[in-house]
Amino acid sequence: MRIRWARNVFCLCLSILALCAACFGQKKADEWAISNAMIGPDSPIEVRAGSSYHAQAMYPVPDGPLFPLKATVAWSIAPAVKGISVDAKSGKISVDADVKHGATTTVHADVSGGRRKLIAKLYVFRPEENPLIGKWRVDQKVACGEAQELKTATSTPRSLYTMDWNFHVDQQFWVGRTNNIAAGVRRSGTYEFDLKTATITLATKWPATTPVSSWSFLLKDDGKTLLLRPSAPENNLEPGCSYVLRR
């Protein structure tokens, strides 16, 4: 009887120790998540005039996208801008249809009663003023000739396939991948565009040795497809061909 009682006590102690270890591990994981939290899923936050956006407190995970943070969050916007509001509990940002292109403010997230205070820039855009804004994915085909015929690329480096091109409201751009083990930036800098001539000038800051380049662009499929053609040879792209990017 004593042996059985001692064995039961020993097993109970092991269970308590395992539970305490699990709780401690979870606490450390929660602390890490809060310490590394940010406002997402996009940064900066860019909202089209007349639409809404759901901001979240998130944290990074290995080989994947940001993951929602399990914590109470109080949302606010400062400085106040007429026509831009945020729900204090849900993080839903609403932008009125008459807000001007380029209007900006800062989104604030108070996590767990002040345990962390997060901020993110917010920009408003109007597609009629800059239809390039957003994320585009390079297709595995190119558009060539006057008819812009789609065909499989033969000389374009395969490393460019599935790349993301991001054009931001503040006229910053970057090219690369956002998620998984292959994530990274291939080039980044600033851009200038002219809607009348349908041209873009890319001033690449990284890599620093990349020269300024000029491109012509054409939007198709109600703005869902973007054809980019460099004015000078670019990564062995065939003459007369354009990269095909899709939203």
Coordinates of N, CA and C in Angstrom, one line a residue:
M1 N 0.8 -1.2 0.0 CA 0.0 0.0 0.0 C 0.9 1.3 0.0
R2 N 1.9 1.2 0.9 CA 2.8 2.4 0.9 C 3.5 2.6 -0.4
I3 N 3.9 1.5 -1.0 CA 4.6 1.6 -2.3 C 3.7 2.2 -3.4
R4 N 2.4 1.7 -3.4 CA 1.5 2.3 -4.4 C 1.2 3.8 -4.1
W5 N 1.1 4.1 -2.8 CA 0.9 5.5 -2.5 C 2.0 6.4 -2.9
A6 N 3.3 5.9 -2.6 CA 4.5 6.7 -3.0 C 4.6 6.8 -4.5
R7 N 4.2 5.7 -5.2 CA 4.2 5.8 -6.7 C 3.2 6.8 -7.2
N8 N 2.0 6.8 -6.6 CA 1.0 7.8 -7.0 C 1.5 9.2 -6.8
V9 N 2.1 9.5 -5.6 CA 2.6 10.8 -5.3 C 3.7 11.2 -6.3
F10 N 4.5 10.3 -6.6 CA 5.6 10.5 -7.5 C 5.1 10.9 -8.9
C11 N 4.1 10.2 -9.4 CA 3.5 10.5 -10.7 C 2.8 11.8 -10.7
L12 N 2.1 12.1 -9.5 CA 1.5 13.4 -9.4 C 2.5 14.6 -9.5
C13 N 3.6 14.4 -8.8 CA 4.7 15.4 -8.8 C 5.2 15.6 -10.2
L14 N 5.4 14.5 -10.9 CA 5.9 14.6 -12.3 C 4.9 15.3 -13.2
S15 N 3.6 15.1 -13.0 CA 2.6 15.7 -13.8 C 2.6 17.2 -13.5
I16 N 2.7 17.6 -12.2 CA 2.7 19.0 -11.8 C 3.9 19.7 -12.4
L17 N 5.1 19.0 -12.4 CA 6.3 19.6 -12.9 C 6.2 19.8 -14.4
A18 N 5.6 18.8 -15.1 CA 5.4 18.9 -16.6 C 4.5 20.1 -16.9
L19 N 3.4 20.2 -16.1 CA 2.4 21.3 -16.3 C 3.1 22.6 -16.1
C20 N 3.9 22.7 -15.0 CA 4.6 24.0 -14.7 C 5.5 24.3 -15.9
A21 N 6.3 23.3 -16.4 CA 7.2 23.6 -17.5 C 6.5 24.0 -18.7
A22 N 5.3 23.4 -19.0 CA 4.5 23.8 -20.1 C 4.0 25.2 -20.0
C23 N 3.6 25.6 -18.8 CA 3.1 26.9 -18.5 C 4.2 27.9 -18.7
F24 N 5.4 27.6 -18.2 CA 6.6 28.5 -18.2 C 7.0 28.7 -19.7
G25 N 6.9 27.5 -20.4 CA 7.3 27.6 -21.9 C 6.3 28.5 -22.6
Q26 N 5.0 28.3 -22.3 CA 4.0 29.1 -23.0 C 4.1 30.6 -22.6
K27 N 4.5 30.8 -21.4 CA 4.7 32.2 -20.9 C 5.8 32.9 -21.7
K28 N 6.9 32.1 -21.8 CA 8.1 32.6 -22.6 C 7.7 32.9 -24.0
A29 N 6.9 31.9 -24.6 CA 6.5 32.1 -26.0 C 5.6 33.3 -26.2
D30 N 4.7 33.5 -25.2 CA 3.8 34.7 -25.2 C 4.7 36.0 -25.1
E31 N 5.6 36.0 -24.2 CA 6.5 37.2 -24.0 C 7.3 37.5 -25.3
W32 N 7.8 36.4 -25.9 CA 8.5 36.6 -27.2 C 7.6 37.2 -28.2
A33 N 6.4 36.7 -28.4 CA 5.4 37.2 -29.4 C 5.1 38.6 -29.1
I34 N 4.9 39.0 -27.9 CA 4.5 40.4 -27.6 C 5.8 41.3 -27.8
S35 N 6.9 40.8 -27.4 CA 8.2 41.6 -27.6 C 8.5 41.9 -29.0
N36 N 8.1 41.0 -29.9 CA 8.4 41.1 -31.3 C 7.1 41.5 -32.2
A37 N 6.1 41.9 -31.5 CA 4.8 42.2 -32.2 C 5.0 43.5 -33.0
M38 N 4.1 43.6 -34.1 CA 4.1 44.7 -35.0 C 2.7 44.8 -35.5
I39 N 2.4 45.9 -36.1 CA 1.1 46.1 -36.8 C 1.1 45.5 -38.2
G40 N 0.2 44.7 -38.5 CA 0.2 44.1 -39.9 C -1.3 44.0 -40.4
P41 N -1.5 43.2 -41.4 CA -0.5 42.4 -42.1 C 0.4 43.1 -43.1
D42 N 0.1 44.4 -43.3 CA 0.9 45.2 -44.3 C 1.6 46.4 -43.5
S43 N 2.7 46.7 -44.0 CA 3.5 47.8 -43.4 C 4.3 48.5 -44.5
P44 N 4.1 49.7 -44.9 CA 3.1 50.6 -44.3 C 1.7 50.2 -44.7
I45 N 0.7 50.7 -43.9 CA -0.7 50.4 -44.3 C -1.2 51.4 -45.4
E46 N -1.7 50.9 -46.4 CA -2.2 51.7 -47.6 C -3.6 51.4 -47.9
V47 N -4.5 52.4 -47.8 CA -5.9 52.2 -47.9 C -6.5 53.0 -49.0
R48 N -7.2 52.4 -49.9 CA -7.8 53.2 -51.0 C -8.9 54.0 -50.5
A49 N -9.0 55.3 -50.9 CA -10.1 56.2 -50.5 C -11.5 55.5 -50.8
G50 N -12.4 55.5 -49.8 CA -13.7 54.9 -49.9 C -13.7 53.5 -49.6
S51 N -12.7 53.0 -48.9 CA -12.6 51.6 -48.5 C -12.2 51.4 -47.1
S52 N -12.0 50.2 -46.6 CA -11.6 50.0 -45.2 C -10.4 48.9 -45.2
Y53 N -9.9 48.8 -44.0 CA -8.7 47.9 -43.8 C -8.8 47.4 -42.4
H54 N -8.5 46.1 -42.2 CA -8.5 45.5 -40.8 C -7.1 45.4 -40.3
A55 N -6.6 46.3 -39.5 CA -5.3 46.2 -38.9 C -5.3 45.2 -37.8
Q56 N -4.1 44.5 -37.6 CA -4.0 43.5 -36.5 C -2.6 43.7 -35.8
A57 N -2.6 43.3 -34.6 CA -1.3 43.1 -33.9 C -0.8 41.7 -34.2
M58 N 0.4 41.6 -34.7 CA 0.9 40.3 -35.2 C 2.3 40.1 -34.8
Y59 N 2.8 38.9 -35.0 CA 4.2 38.7 -34.8 C 4.8 37.7 -35.8
P60 N 6.1 37.7 -36.1 CA 6.6 36.9 -37.2 C 6.8 35.5 -36.7
V61 N 6.7 34.5 -37.7 CA 6.9 33.1 -37.4 C 7.9 32.6 -38.4
P62 N 8.7 31.6 -38.1 CA 9.7 31.1 -39.0 C 9.1 30.6 -40.3
D63 N 9.7 31.0 -41.4 CA 9.3 30.4 -42.7 C 7.8 30.6 -43.0
G64 N 7.3 31.8 -42.7 CA 5.8 32.0 -43.0 C 5.5 33.4 -42.8
P65 N 4.2 33.7 -43.0 CA 3.7 35.1 -42.8 C 3.5 35.5 -41.4
L66 N 3.1 36.7 -41.1 CA 2.9 37.2 -39.7 C 1.7 36.4 -39.2
F67 N 1.7 36.2 -37.8 CA 0.7 35.5 -37.2 C -0.1 36.4 -36.2
P68 N -1.4 36.3 -36.1 CA -2.1 37.2 -35.2 C -1.7 37.0 -33.7
L69 N -1.5 38.1 -33.0 CA -1.2 38.1 -31.6 C -2.4 37.9 -30.7
K70 N -2.3 37.0 -29.8 CA -3.4 36.7 -28.8 C -3.3 37.7 -27.6
A71 N -3.8 38.8 -27.8 CA -3.8 39.8 -26.7 C -4.8 40.9 -26.9
T72 N -5.2 41.6 -25.9 CA -6.1 42.7 -26.0 C -5.4 43.9 -26.6
V73 N -6.1 44.6 -27.5 CA -5.4 45.7 -28.2 C -6.4 46.9 -28.3
A74 N -6.0 48.0 -27.9 CA -6.8 49.3 -28.1 C -6.2 50.1 -29.2
W75 N -7.0 50.4 -30.2 CA -6.6 51.1 -31.4 C -6.9 52.6 -31.4
S76 N -6.1 53.3 -32.0 CA -6.3 54.8 -32.2 C -5.5 55.3 -33.3
I77 N -5.9 56.5 -33.8 CA -5.2 57.2 -34.9 C -4.8 58.6 -34.4
A78 N -3.5 59.0 -34.6 CA -3.1 60.3 -34.3 C -1.9 60.7 -35.2
P79 N -1.9 61.9 -35.7 CA -2.9 62.9 -35.5 C -4.2 62.6 -36.3
A80 N -5.2 63.2 -35.8 CA -6.6 63.0 -36.4 C -6.6 63.6 -37.8
V81 N -7.2 62.9 -38.7 CA -7.4 63.3 -40.1 C -8.8 63.2 -40.5
K82 N -9.4 64.2 -41.0 CA -10.9 64.2 -41.3 C -11.1 63.1 -42.4
G83 N -12.0 62.2 -42.1 CA -12.4 61.1 -43.0 C -11.7 59.8 -42.8
I84 N -10.8 59.8 -41.8 CA -10.0 58.6 -41.5 C -10.4 58.2 -40.0
S85 N -10.8 57.0 -39.8 CA -11.2 56.6 -38.4 C -10.8 55.1 -38.2
V86 N -10.7 54.7 -36.9 CA -10.4 53.3 -36.6 C -11.3 52.9 -35.4
D87 N -11.8 51.7 -35.5 CA -12.6 51.1 -34.4 C -11.6 50.7 -33.3
A88 N -11.8 51.3 -32.1 CA -10.9 51.1 -31.0 C -10.7 49.6 -30.6
K89 N -11.7 48.8 -30.8 CA -11.7 47.4 -30.4 C -11.2 46.4 -31.5
S90 N -11.8 46.6 -32.7 CA -11.6 45.7 -33.8 C -10.3 46.0 -34.7
G91 N -9.9 47.3 -34.7 CA -8.8 47.7 -35.5 C -9.3 48.0 -37.0
K92 N -10.6 48.0 -37.2 CA -11.0 48.3 -38.6 C -10.8 49.8 -38.9
I93 N -10.1 50.0 -40.0 CA -9.8 51.4 -40.4 C -10.8 51.7 -41.5
S94 N -11.4 52.9 -41.4 CA -12.4 53.3 -42.5 C -11.9 54.6 -43.1
V95 N -11.9 54.7 -44.4 CA -11.5 55.9 -45.1 C -12.6 56.4 -46.0
D96 N -13.0 57.6 -45.8 CA -14.1 58.2 -46.6 C -13.7 58.4 -48.1
A97 N -14.6 58.4 -49.0 CA -14.3 58.5 -50.4 C -13.7 59.8 -50.8
D98 N -13.9 60.8 -50.0 CA -13.4 62.1 -50.5 C -12.0 62.5 -49.9
V99 N -11.4 61.5 -49.2 CA -10.0 61.8 -48.6 C -9.0 61.9 -49.8
K100 N -8.1 62.9 -49.7 CA -7.2 63.1 -50.8 C -6.1 62.0 -50.9
H101 N -5.7 61.9 -52.1 CA -4.5 61.0 -52.4 C -3.3 61.4 -51.6
G102 N -2.6 60.5 -50.9 CA -1.4 60.9 -50.2 C -1.6 61.3 -48.8
A103 N -2.9 61.4 -48.4 CA -3.2 61.8 -47.0 C -2.5 60.7 -46.1
T104 N -1.9 61.2 -44.9 CA -1.2 60.2 -44.1 C -1.4 60.5 -42.6
T105 N -1.3 59.5 -41.8 CA -1.4 59.6 -40.4 C -0.7 58.4 -39.8
T106 N -0.8 58.2 -38.4 CA -0.2 57.1 -37.8 C -1.2 56.3 -37.0
V107 N -1.2 54.9 -37.2 CA -2.0 54.0 -36.4 C -1.3 53.6 -35.2
H108 N -2.0 53.6 -34.0 CA -1.4 53.3 -32.8 C -2.1 52.0 -32.2
A109 N -1.4 51.1 -31.7 CA -2.0 49.9 -31.0 C -1.4 49.8 -29.6
D110 N -2.3 49.8 -28.6 CA -1.9 49.7 -27.2 C -2.1 48.2 -26.8
V111 N -1.1 47.4 -26.7 CA -1.2 46.0 -26.5 C -1.2 45.7 -25.0
S112 N -2.2 44.9 -24.5 CA -2.3 44.4 -23.2 C -2.1 45.5 -22.1
G113 N -2.9 46.5 -22.3 CA -3.0 47.6 -21.4 C -1.7 48.4 -21.3
G114 N -0.9 48.5 -22.4 CA 0.3 49.3 -22.4 C 1.6 48.5 -22.3
R115 N 1.4 47.2 -22.3 CA 2.6 46.4 -22.2 C 3.5 46.6 -23.4
R116 N 2.9 46.8 -24.6 CA 3.6 47.2 -25.8 C 2.8 48.3 -26.5
K117 N 3.5 49.3 -27.1 CA 2.8 50.3 -27.9 C 3.4 50.2 -29.3
L118 N 2.5 49.9 -30.3 CA 3.0 49.7 -31.6 C 2.5 50.9 -32.5
I119 N 3.2 51.2 -33.5 CA 2.8 52.3 -34.5 C 3.0 51.8 -35.9
A120 N 2.3 52.3 -36.8 CA 2.5 52.1 -38.2 C 1.9 53.3 -39.0
K121 N 2.7 53.6 -40.1 CA 2.2 54.7 -40.9 C 1.0 54.3 -41.8
L122 N 0.1 55.2 -42.0 CA -1.0 54.9 -42.9 C -1.1 55.9 -44.0
Y123 N -1.3 55.4 -45.2 CA -1.4 56.3 -46.4 C -2.7 56.0 -47.1
V124 N -3.3 57.0 -47.6 CA -4.5 56.9 -48.4 C -4.1 57.1 -49.9
F125 N -4.7 56.3 -50.8 CA -4.4 56.5 -52.2 C -5.6 56.4 -53.0
R126 N -5.5 57.0 -54.2 CA -6.6 57.0 -55.2 C -6.1 56.4 -56.5
P127 N -6.6 55.2 -56.9 CA -6.1 54.5 -58.1 C -6.0 55.4 -59.4
E128 N -6.9 56.4 -59.5 CA -6.9 57.2 -60.7 C -5.7 58.1 -60.7
E129 N -5.1 58.3 -59.6 CA -3.9 59.2 -59.5 C -2.6 58.4 -59.6
N130 N -2.7 57.2 -59.0 CA -1.5 56.3 -59.2 C -2.0 54.8 -59.2
P131 N -2.2 54.3 -60.4 CA -2.8 52.9 -60.6 C -1.7 51.8 -60.3
L132 N -0.5 52.2 -60.1 CA 0.6 51.2 -59.9 C 0.6 50.7 -58.4
I133 N 0.1 51.5 -57.5 CA 0.2 51.1 -56.1 C -0.4 49.8 -55.8
G134 N 0.4 49.0 -55.0 CA 0.0 47.6 -54.6 C 1.1 46.6 -54.9
K135 N 0.7 45.4 -54.7 CA 1.7 44.3 -54.9 C 1.4 43.5 -56.2
W136 N 2.4 43.3 -57.0 CA 2.3 42.6 -58.2 C 3.2 41.4 -58.2
R137 N 2.8 40.3 -58.9 CA 3.6 39.1 -59.0 C 4.0 38.9 -60.5
V138 N 5.3 38.7 -60.7 CA 5.8 38.4 -62.0 C 5.4 37.1 -62.5
D139 N 4.8 37.1 -63.7 CA 4.3 35.9 -64.3 C 5.5 35.1 -64.9
Q140 N 5.2 33.8 -65.3 CA 6.2 33.0 -66.0 C 6.2 33.2 -67.5
K141 N 5.4 34.2 -67.9 CA 5.3 34.5 -69.4 C 5.7 35.9 -69.6
V142 N 6.1 36.3 -70.8 CA 6.4 37.6 -71.2 C 5.4 38.0 -72.3
A143 N 5.2 39.3 -72.5 CA 4.4 39.8 -73.6 C 5.3 40.5 -74.6
C144 N 5.1 40.0 -75.9 CA 6.1 40.5 -76.9 C 5.3 41.0 -78.2
G145 N 6.0 41.9 -78.9 CA 5.5 42.5 -80.1 C 4.4 43.5 -79.9
E146 N 3.9 44.0 -81.1 CA 2.9 45.0 -81.0 C 1.6 44.4 -80.5
A147 N 1.4 43.2 -80.7 CA 0.1 42.5 -80.2 C 0.2 42.1 -78.8
Q148 N 1.4 42.3 -78.1 CA 1.6 41.9 -76.7 C 1.2 40.4 -76.5
E149 N 1.7 39.6 -77.5 CA 1.4 38.2 -77.4 C 2.2 37.5 -76.2
L150 N 1.4 36.8 -75.4 CA 2.0 36.1 -74.3 C 2.8 34.8 -74.7
K151 N 4.0 34.7 -74.2 CA 4.7 33.4 -74.5 C 5.7 33.1 -73.4
T152 N 6.1 31.9 -73.3 CA 7.0 31.5 -72.2 C 8.4 32.1 -72.4
A153 N 8.9 32.7 -71.4 CA 10.2 33.3 -71.5 C 11.3 32.3 -71.7
T154 N 12.3 32.6 -72.6 CA 13.3 31.6 -72.8 C 14.7 32.1 -72.2
S155 N 14.9 33.4 -72.1 CA 16.2 33.8 -71.6 C 16.1 34.6 -70.3
T156 N 14.9 34.9 -69.8 CA 14.7 35.6 -68.6 C 15.2 34.7 -67.4
P157 N 16.1 35.2 -66.5 CA 16.5 34.3 -65.4 C 15.3 33.8 -64.6
R158 N 15.3 32.5 -64.3 CA 14.2 32.0 -63.6 C 14.1 32.5 -62.2
S159 N 15.1 33.2 -61.7 CA 15.1 33.7 -60.4 C 14.1 34.9 -60.3
L160 N 13.7 35.5 -61.5 CA 12.8 36.6 -61.5 C 11.3 36.1 -61.4
Y161 N 11.1 34.8 -61.8 CA 9.7 34.3 -61.8 C 9.2 34.3 -60.3
T162 N 8.0 34.6 -60.2 CA 7.2 34.7 -58.9 C 7.8 35.8 -58.0
M163 N 8.6 36.7 -58.5 CA 9.0 37.8 -57.7 C 7.8 38.8 -57.4
D164 N 7.8 39.4 -56.3 CA 6.8 40.5 -56.0 C 7.4 41.8 -56.3
W165 N 6.6 42.7 -57.0 CA 6.9 44.1 -57.2 C 6.0 44.9 -56.4
N166 N 6.5 45.7 -55.5 CA 5.6 46.5 -54.6 C 5.8 48.0 -54.9
F167 N 4.8 48.7 -55.3 CA 4.8 50.2 -55.5 C 4.0 50.8 -54.4
H168 N 4.6 51.7 -53.6 CA 4.0 52.3 -52.4 C 3.5 53.7 -52.7
V169 N 2.6 54.2 -51.8 CA 2.1 55.6 -52.0 C 3.1 56.6 -51.9
D170 N 4.1 56.4 -51.0 CA 5.2 57.4 -50.9 C 6.3 57.3 -51.9
Q171 N 5.9 56.6 -53.0 CA 6.8 56.4 -54.2 C 8.1 55.7 -53.8
Q172 N 8.0 54.8 -52.9 CA 9.1 53.8 -52.6 C 8.7 52.5 -53.4
F173 N 9.7 51.7 -53.8 CA 9.4 50.5 -54.4 C 10.4 49.4 -54.0
W174 N 10.0 48.2 -54.0 CA 10.9 47.1 -53.8 C 10.5 45.8 -54.6
V175 N 11.5 45.0 -54.9 CA 11.2 43.8 -55.6 C 11.8 42.7 -54.8
G176 N 11.1 41.6 -54.6 CA 11.6 40.5 -53.8 C 10.5 39.5 -53.5
R177 N 10.8 38.7 -52.4 CA 9.8 37.8 -51.9 C 9.6 38.1 -50.4
T178 N 8.3 38.0 -50.0 CA 8.0 38.3 -48.6 C 8.0 37.2 -47.6
N179 N 7.7 35.9 -48.1 CA 7.5 34.8 -47.2 C 8.5 33.7 -47.5
N180 N 8.5 32.7 -46.6 CA 9.3 31.4 -46.7 C 10.8 31.6 -46.7
I181 N 11.5 30.5 -46.8 CA 13.0 30.6 -46.7 C 13.6 31.4 -47.8
A182 N 12.9 31.6 -48.9 CA 13.5 32.4 -50.0 C 13.2 33.9 -49.9
A183 N 12.6 34.3 -48.8 CA 12.3 35.7 -48.6 C 13.5 36.6 -48.7
G184 N 13.3 37.8 -49.3 CA 14.4 38.7 -49.4 C 14.1 39.8 -50.4
V185 N 14.9 40.9 -50.4 CA 14.7 42.0 -51.3 C 15.8 41.9 -52.4
R186 N 15.4 41.9 -53.7 CA 16.3 41.9 -54.8 C 16.7 43.3 -55.2
R187 N 15.8 44.3 -55.1 CA 16.1 45.7 -55.4 C 15.1 46.5 -54.7
S188 N 15.5 47.7 -54.3 CA 14.6 48.7 -53.7 C 15.1 50.1 -53.9
G189 N 14.2 51.1 -53.8 CA 14.5 52.5 -54.1 C 13.3 53.3 -54.2
T190 N 13.3 54.3 -55.1 CA 12.2 55.2 -55.3 C 11.8 55.2 -56.8
Y191 N 10.6 55.6 -57.0 CA 10.1 55.6 -58.4 C 9.4 56.9 -58.7
E192 N 9.5 57.3 -60.0 CA 8.7 58.4 -60.5 C 7.9 57.9 -61.7
F193 N 6.7 58.4 -61.9 CA 5.9 57.9 -63.0 C 5.1 59.0 -63.6
D194 N 4.8 58.8 -64.9 CA 4.1 59.8 -65.7 C 2.9 59.1 -66.4
L195 N 1.7 59.4 -65.9 CA 0.5 58.7 -66.5 C 0.3 59.1 -68.0
K196 N 0.6 60.3 -68.4 CA 0.4 60.7 -69.8 C 1.3 59.9 -70.7
T197 N 2.5 59.7 -70.3 CA 3.4 59.0 -71.2 C 3.6 57.6 -70.9
A198 N 2.9 57.2 -69.8 CA 3.0 55.8 -69.3 C 4.4 55.3 -69.1
T199 N 5.2 56.1 -68.4 CA 6.6 55.7 -68.1 C 6.9 55.7 -66.6
I200 N 7.8 54.9 -66.2 CA 8.3 54.9 -64.9 C 9.8 55.0 -64.9
T201 N 10.3 55.7 -63.9 CA 11.8 55.8 -63.7 C 12.1 55.2 -62.3
L202 N 13.0 54.2 -62.3 CA 13.3 53.6 -61.0 C 14.7 54.0 -60.6
A203 N 14.8 54.6 -59.4 CA 16.1 55.0 -58.9 C 16.4 54.0 -57.8
T204 N 17.2 53.0 -58.1 CA 17.5 51.9 -57.2 C 18.5 52.3 -56.2
K205 N 18.2 52.2 -54.9 CA 19.1 52.4 -53.8 C 19.9 51.2 -53.4
W206 N 19.2 50.0 -53.6 CA 19.9 48.8 -53.3 C 19.5 47.8 -54.3
P207 N 20.5 47.1 -54.9 CA 22.0 47.3 -54.7 C 22.4 48.7 -55.2
A208 N 23.4 49.2 -54.5 CA 23.8 50.6 -54.7 C 24.4 50.8 -56.1
T209 N 24.9 49.8 -56.7 CA 25.6 50.0 -58.0 C 24.6 50.0 -59.2
T210 N 23.3 49.7 -58.9 CA 22.3 49.6 -60.0 C 22.0 51.0 -60.6
P211 N 22.1 51.2 -61.9 CA 21.9 52.5 -62.5 C 20.4 52.8 -62.5
V212 N 20.1 54.1 -62.7 CA 18.7 54.5 -62.9 C 18.2 53.9 -64.1
S213 N 16.9 53.4 -64.1 CA 16.4 52.7 -65.3 C 15.0 53.3 -65.6
S214 N 14.7 53.3 -66.9 CA 13.4 53.8 -67.4 C 12.6 52.7 -68.0
W215 N 11.3 52.8 -67.8 CA 10.4 51.7 -68.2 C 9.1 52.3 -68.8
S216 N 8.5 51.6 -69.7 CA 7.1 52.0 -70.2 C 6.2 50.9 -69.6
F217 N 5.0 51.4 -69.3 CA 4.0 50.4 -68.7 C 2.7 50.5 -69.4
L218 N 1.9 49.4 -69.3 CA 0.6 49.3 -69.9 C -0.3 48.5 -68.9
L219 N -1.4 49.0 -68.5 CA -2.4 48.4 -67.7 C -3.4 47.7 -68.5
K220 N -3.7 46.5 -68.2 CA -4.8 45.7 -68.9 C -5.7 45.0 -67.9
D221 N -6.7 44.4 -68.4 CA -7.7 43.6 -67.6 C -8.2 44.4 -66.4
D222 N -8.7 45.7 -66.7 CA -9.2 46.5 -65.6 C -8.2 46.8 -64.5
G223 N -7.0 46.9 -64.9 CA -5.9 47.2 -63.9 C -5.4 46.1 -63.1
K224 N -5.7 44.8 -63.5 CA -5.3 43.7 -62.8 C -4.0 43.1 -63.4
T225 N -3.6 43.5 -64.6 CA -2.4 43.1 -65.3 C -1.5 44.3 -65.6
L226 N -0.3 44.2 -65.3 CA 0.7 45.3 -65.6 C 1.8 44.8 -66.5
L227 N 2.0 45.4 -67.7 CA 3.1 45.1 -68.5 C 4.2 46.1 -68.3
L228 N 5.4 45.7 -68.0 CA 6.5 46.5 -67.8 C 7.6 46.2 -68.8
R229 N 8.0 47.3 -69.6 CA 9.0 47.1 -70.6 C 10.2 48.0 -70.4
P230 N 11.4 47.5 -70.1 CA 12.5 48.4 -69.9 C 13.0 49.0 -71.2
S231 N 13.5 50.3 -71.1 CA 14.0 51.0 -72.3 C 15.4 50.5 -72.7
A232 N 16.1 49.9 -71.7 CA 17.4 49.3 -72.0 C 17.3 47.8 -71.6
P233 N 18.3 47.0 -72.2 CA 18.3 45.6 -71.8 C 18.2 45.4 -70.3
E234 N 17.4 44.5 -69.9 CA 17.2 44.2 -68.5 C 17.1 42.7 -68.3
N235 N 18.2 42.2 -67.6 CA 18.2 40.8 -67.2 C 18.0 39.8 -68.4
N236 N 18.5 40.2 -69.6 CA 18.4 39.3 -70.8 C 17.0 39.2 -71.3
L237 N 16.1 40.1 -70.9 CA 14.7 40.1 -71.4 C 14.8 40.3 -72.9
E238 N 14.1 39.5 -73.6 CA 14.1 39.5 -75.1 C 13.7 40.9 -75.6
P239 N 14.4 41.4 -76.6 CA 14.0 42.7 -77.2 C 12.5 42.8 -77.6
G240 N 11.8 43.9 -77.3 CA 10.4 44.0 -77.7 C 9.5 43.3 -76.8
C241 N 10.0 42.8 -75.6 CA 9.1 42.0 -74.7 C 9.0 42.8 -73.4
S242 N 7.9 42.5 -72.7 CA 7.6 43.1 -71.4 C 7.4 42.0 -70.3
Y243 N 7.8 42.4 -69.1 CA 7.4 41.5 -68.0 C 5.9 41.6 -67.8
V244 N 5.3 40.5 -67.4 CA 3.9 40.5 -67.2 C 3.7 40.3 -65.6
L245 N 3.1 41.3 -65.0 CA 2.8 41.3 -63.6 C 1.3 41.3 -63.3
R246 N 0.9 40.5 -62.3 CA -0.5 40.4 -62.0 C -0.7 40.7 -60.5
R247 N -1.9 41.3 -60.2 CA -2.2 41.6 -58.9 C -2.5 40.4 -58.1

